[in-house]
């Protein structure tokens, strides 16, 4: 098994374990695709017929509201870029998903996943757990934006998703946590001063 296939199998098993027989049902239907930095995997107004698994690279998901891009998710290696509503309902979506780096993915079609869900209880369980995980993640993000102060949002990001701070430009991070970039710069400066003062103590 090639390294790329090993990565997606590990990513599937991280959600819910499947058997070798389950994997064989899936492997033949996988489609490899590469994206250049800036290219779109998903565009607003189109029906989303595939989900992706990131082998290498990075994507961001965002909405355009009154001409402003609002980031809602970032997808790193081992994660699944998706516009779930469009995928499940097979109706046009409102989300954009764009490669932030040169990226490589495996694609799984709607038809393939439906076949897997109907054929294998393990795959059906995979779909259920993936949907539950997505729901919890979406609710936590909503609560963060509604209930947490801006500085606390940044600190949470620092603690829970440090890879975002390492690989994503500051203006995209500001959009993701629901503030303007100048405000985020002030928060970072204030936290840095506080950390230096604590070290000196």
Tab-separated table of C-alpha atoms in Angstrom:
chain	number	residue	atom	x	y	z
A	1	UNK	CA	0.000	0.000	0.000
A	2	UNK	CA	1.410	3.393	-0.973
A	3	UNK	CA	1.976	6.117	1.611
A	4	UNK	CA	-0.968	8.162	0.257
A	5	UNK	CA	-3.350	5.221	0.667
A	6	UNK	CA	-1.949	4.562	4.141
A	7	UNK	CA	-2.737	8.153	5.090
A	8	UNK	CA	-6.380	8.003	4.046
A	9	UNK	CA	-6.870	4.583	5.654
A	10	UNK	CA	-5.437	6.007	8.901
A	11	UNK	CA	-7.759	9.009	8.549
A	12	UNK	CA	-10.786	6.737	8.109
A	13	UNK	CA	-9.811	4.568	11.075
A	14	UNK	CA	-9.338	7.683	13.201
A	15	UNK	CA	-13.061	8.376	12.775
A	16	UNK	CA	-14.204	4.751	13.008
A	17	UNK	CA	-12.338	1.522	12.311
A	18	UNK	CA	-13.056	-0.432	9.147
A	19	UNK	CA	-11.968	-3.916	8.061
A	20	UNK	CA	-9.714	-4.853	5.152
A	21	UNK	CA	-12.837	-5.924	3.258
A	22	UNK	CA	-14.399	-2.492	3.887
A	23	UNK	CA	-11.231	-0.796	2.657
A	24	UNK	CA	-11.222	-2.855	-0.533
A	25	UNK	CA	-14.782	-1.699	-1.241
A	26	UNK	CA	-13.591	1.908	-1.043
A	27	UNK	CA	-10.094	1.911	-2.516
A	28	UNK	CA	-10.998	1.301	-6.149
A	29	UNK	CA	-13.387	4.277	-6.143
A	30	UNK	CA	-10.954	6.857	-4.761
A	31	UNK	CA	-9.924	9.654	-7.110
A	32	UNK	CA	-6.636	11.531	-6.706
A	33	UNK	CA	-6.499	15.266	-7.445
A	34	UNK	CA	-3.965	18.035	-6.906
A	35	UNK	CA	-4.683	21.728	-6.350
A	36	UNK	CA	-2.420	24.704	-6.834
A	37	UNK	CA	-2.394	27.386	-4.145
A	38	UNK	CA	-5.456	29.583	-4.674
A	39	UNK	CA	-7.471	27.019	-6.632
A	40	UNK	CA	-10.987	26.173	-5.512
A	41	UNK	CA	-12.244	22.766	-4.481
A	42	UNK	CA	-15.773	24.062	-3.794
A	43	UNK	CA	-17.459	27.158	-5.216
A	44	UNK	CA	-20.653	28.868	-4.125
A	45	UNK	CA	-23.703	27.943	-6.182
A	46	UNK	CA	-22.436	24.524	-7.262
A	47	UNK	CA	-23.659	21.125	-6.112
A	48	UNK	CA	-21.004	19.430	-4.054
A	49	UNK	CA	-20.688	15.834	-5.288
A	50	UNK	CA	-17.497	14.772	-3.495
A	51	UNK	CA	-15.766	14.986	-0.153
A	52	UNK	CA	-12.001	15.180	0.049
A	53	UNK	CA	-9.266	13.813	2.266
A	54	UNK	CA	-6.127	15.954	2.481
A	55	UNK	CA	-2.961	13.959	1.788
A	56	UNK	CA	-0.724	17.031	1.728
A	57	UNK	CA	-1.544	20.724	1.946
A	58	UNK	CA	-4.089	23.052	3.480
A	59	UNK	CA	-7.566	24.395	2.644
A	60	UNK	CA	-9.843	27.054	4.062
A	61	UNK	CA	-13.645	27.154	3.981
A	62	UNK	CA	-15.409	30.498	3.947
A	63	UNK	CA	-18.602	32.369	3.109
A	64	UNK	CA	-18.859	35.696	1.297
A	65	UNK	CA	-21.149	38.066	3.234
A	66	UNK	CA	-21.677	41.603	1.926
A	67	UNK	CA	-18.492	41.243	-0.090
A	68	UNK	CA	-16.399	40.134	2.898
A	69	UNK	CA	-14.846	36.682	3.191
A	70	UNK	CA	-15.636	35.054	6.548
A	71	UNK	CA	-13.519	31.998	7.341
A	72	UNK	CA	-15.313	29.139	9.091
A	73	UNK	CA	-12.894	26.187	8.878
A	74	UNK	CA	-9.348	25.181	8.013
A	75	UNK	CA	-8.452	21.689	6.817
A	76	UNK	CA	-4.966	20.247	7.283
A	77	UNK	CA	-3.369	16.923	6.384
A	78	UNK	CA	-5.533	14.039	7.548
A	79	UNK	CA	-8.738	16.104	7.560
A	80	UNK	CA	-11.836	16.190	5.357
A	81	UNK	CA	-12.723	19.405	3.439
A	82	UNK	CA	-16.461	19.420	2.864
A	83	UNK	CA	-19.619	21.443	2.365
A	84	UNK	CA	-21.787	18.992	4.231
A	85	UNK	CA	-25.223	20.459	3.580
A	86	UNK	CA	-24.713	20.596	-0.172
A	87	UNK	CA	-23.189	17.113	-0.165
A	88	UNK	CA	-26.003	15.487	1.823
A	89	UNK	CA	-28.881	17.229	0.020
A	90	UNK	CA	-27.219	17.400	-3.425
A	91	UNK	CA	-28.306	21.023	-3.749
A	92	UNK	CA	-26.221	24.135	-4.553
A	93	UNK	CA	-24.085	25.287	-1.631
A	94	UNK	CA	-23.119	28.721	-0.337
A	95	UNK	CA	-19.589	27.875	0.796
A	96	UNK	CA	-16.209	28.272	-0.864
A	97	UNK	CA	-13.271	25.928	-0.148
A	98	UNK	CA	-9.880	27.093	-1.416
A	99	UNK	CA	-6.379	25.625	-1.335
A	100	UNK	CA	-4.045	27.798	0.770
A	101	UNK	CA	-1.011	25.763	-0.280
A	102	UNK	CA	-0.255	23.415	-3.162
A	103	UNK	CA	-2.307	20.425	-2.037
A	104	UNK	CA	-3.104	16.803	-2.825
A	105	UNK	CA	-6.340	15.023	-1.967
A	106	UNK	CA	-8.281	11.841	-2.464
A	107	UNK	CA	-11.907	12.365	-3.480
A	108	UNK	CA	-14.859	10.163	-2.515
A	109	UNK	CA	-18.044	10.645	-4.510
A	110	UNK	CA	-21.550	10.894	-3.090
A	111	UNK	CA	-22.501	7.739	-5.006
A	112	UNK	CA	-19.528	5.793	-3.622
A	113	UNK	CA	-20.248	6.768	-0.020
A	114	UNK	CA	-23.943	5.927	-0.327
A	115	UNK	CA	-22.960	2.531	-1.724
A	116	UNK	CA	-20.514	1.974	1.147
A	117	UNK	CA	-23.123	2.983	3.743
A	118	UNK	CA	-25.649	0.566	2.205
A	119	UNK	CA	-23.158	-2.290	1.929
A	120	UNK	CA	-21.202	-2.173	5.188
A	121	UNK	CA	-22.257	-1.583	8.784
A	122	UNK	CA	-18.745	-0.328	9.534
A	123	UNK	CA	-19.030	2.297	6.818
A	124	UNK	CA	-22.494	3.246	8.047
A	125	UNK	CA	-21.006	3.732	11.514
A	126	UNK	CA	-18.211	5.837	10.004
A	127	UNK	CA	-20.808	8.144	8.430
A	128	UNK	CA	-22.769	8.493	11.651
A	129	UNK	CA	-19.721	9.291	13.789
A	130	UNK	CA	-18.395	11.756	11.189
A	131	UNK	CA	-21.755	13.573	11.199
A	132	UNK	CA	-21.877	13.647	15.013
A	133	UNK	CA	-18.327	15.005	15.189
A	134	UNK	CA	-19.154	17.717	12.665
A	135	UNK	CA	-22.258	18.725	14.636
A	136	UNK	CA	-20.334	19.008	17.910
A	137	UNK	CA	-17.570	20.999	16.223
A	138	UNK	CA	-20.080	23.407	14.653
A	139	UNK	CA	-21.863	23.948	17.982
A	140	UNK	CA	-18.610	24.602	19.854
A	141	UNK	CA	-17.596	27.141	17.226
A	142	UNK	CA	-20.976	28.904	17.480
A	143	UNK	CA	-20.678	29.041	21.263
A	144	UNK	CA	-17.129	30.381	21.006
A	145	UNK	CA	-18.200	33.231	18.720
A	146	UNK	CA	-21.276	34.056	20.816
A	147	UNK	CA	-19.965	33.625	24.359
A	148	UNK	CA	-16.186	34.098	24.448
A	149	UNK	CA	-14.397	37.427	24.513
A	150	UNK	CA	-12.034	38.042	21.573
A	151	UNK	CA	-8.883	37.461	23.647
A	152	UNK	CA	-10.320	34.193	24.973
A	153	UNK	CA	-11.106	33.064	21.414
A	154	UNK	CA	-7.476	33.590	20.461
A	155	UNK	CA	-6.181	31.812	23.574
A	156	UNK	CA	-8.470	28.856	22.878
A	157	UNK	CA	-7.130	28.672	19.342
A	158	UNK	CA	-3.584	28.809	20.677
A	159	UNK	CA	-4.269	25.917	23.036
A	160	UNK	CA	-6.505	23.713	20.906
A	161	UNK	CA	-5.389	24.340	17.313
A	162	UNK	CA	-1.799	25.659	17.376
A	163	UNK	CA	-1.231	24.501	13.782
A	164	UNK	CA	-3.556	27.304	12.640
A	165	UNK	CA	-1.265	29.915	14.183
A	166	UNK	CA	1.793	28.283	12.623
A	167	UNK	CA	0.575	28.045	9.017
A	168	UNK	CA	-2.181	30.576	8.420
A	169	UNK	CA	-1.837	34.356	7.857
A	170	UNK	CA	-3.022	36.625	10.639
A	171	UNK	CA	-5.834	38.245	8.634
A	172	UNK	CA	-7.375	34.821	7.967
A	173	UNK	CA	-7.110	33.952	11.671
A	174	UNK	CA	-8.825	37.220	12.609
A	175	UNK	CA	-11.720	36.419	10.282
A	176	UNK	CA	-11.956	32.893	11.721
A	177	UNK	CA	-12.360	34.091	15.302
A	178	UNK	CA	-14.726	36.896	14.348
A	179	UNK	CA	-12.641	40.038	14.841
A	180	UNK	CA	-10.748	42.551	12.701
A	181	UNK	CA	-7.016	42.150	12.137
A	182	UNK	CA	-5.994	45.345	14.024
A	183	UNK	CA	-7.898	44.072	17.071
A	184	UNK	CA	-6.148	40.703	16.852
A	185	UNK	CA	-2.758	42.429	16.579
A	186	UNK	CA	-3.525	44.381	19.758
A	187	UNK	CA	-4.599	41.202	21.555
A	188	UNK	CA	-1.413	39.403	20.531
A	189	UNK	CA	0.732	42.346	21.634
A	190	UNK	CA	-1.023	42.537	25.006
A	191	UNK	CA	-0.710	38.787	25.601
A	192	UNK	CA	2.956	38.889	24.620
A	193	UNK	CA	3.660	41.682	27.119
A	194	UNK	CA	1.804	39.757	29.811
A	195	UNK	CA	3.819	36.622	29.118
A	196	UNK	CA	7.116	38.547	29.290
A	197	UNK	CA	6.083	40.148	32.588
A	198	UNK	CA	5.192	36.742	34.033
A	199	UNK	CA	8.552	35.299	32.991
A	200	UNK	CA	10.372	38.168	34.693
A	201	UNK	CA	8.456	37.544	37.905
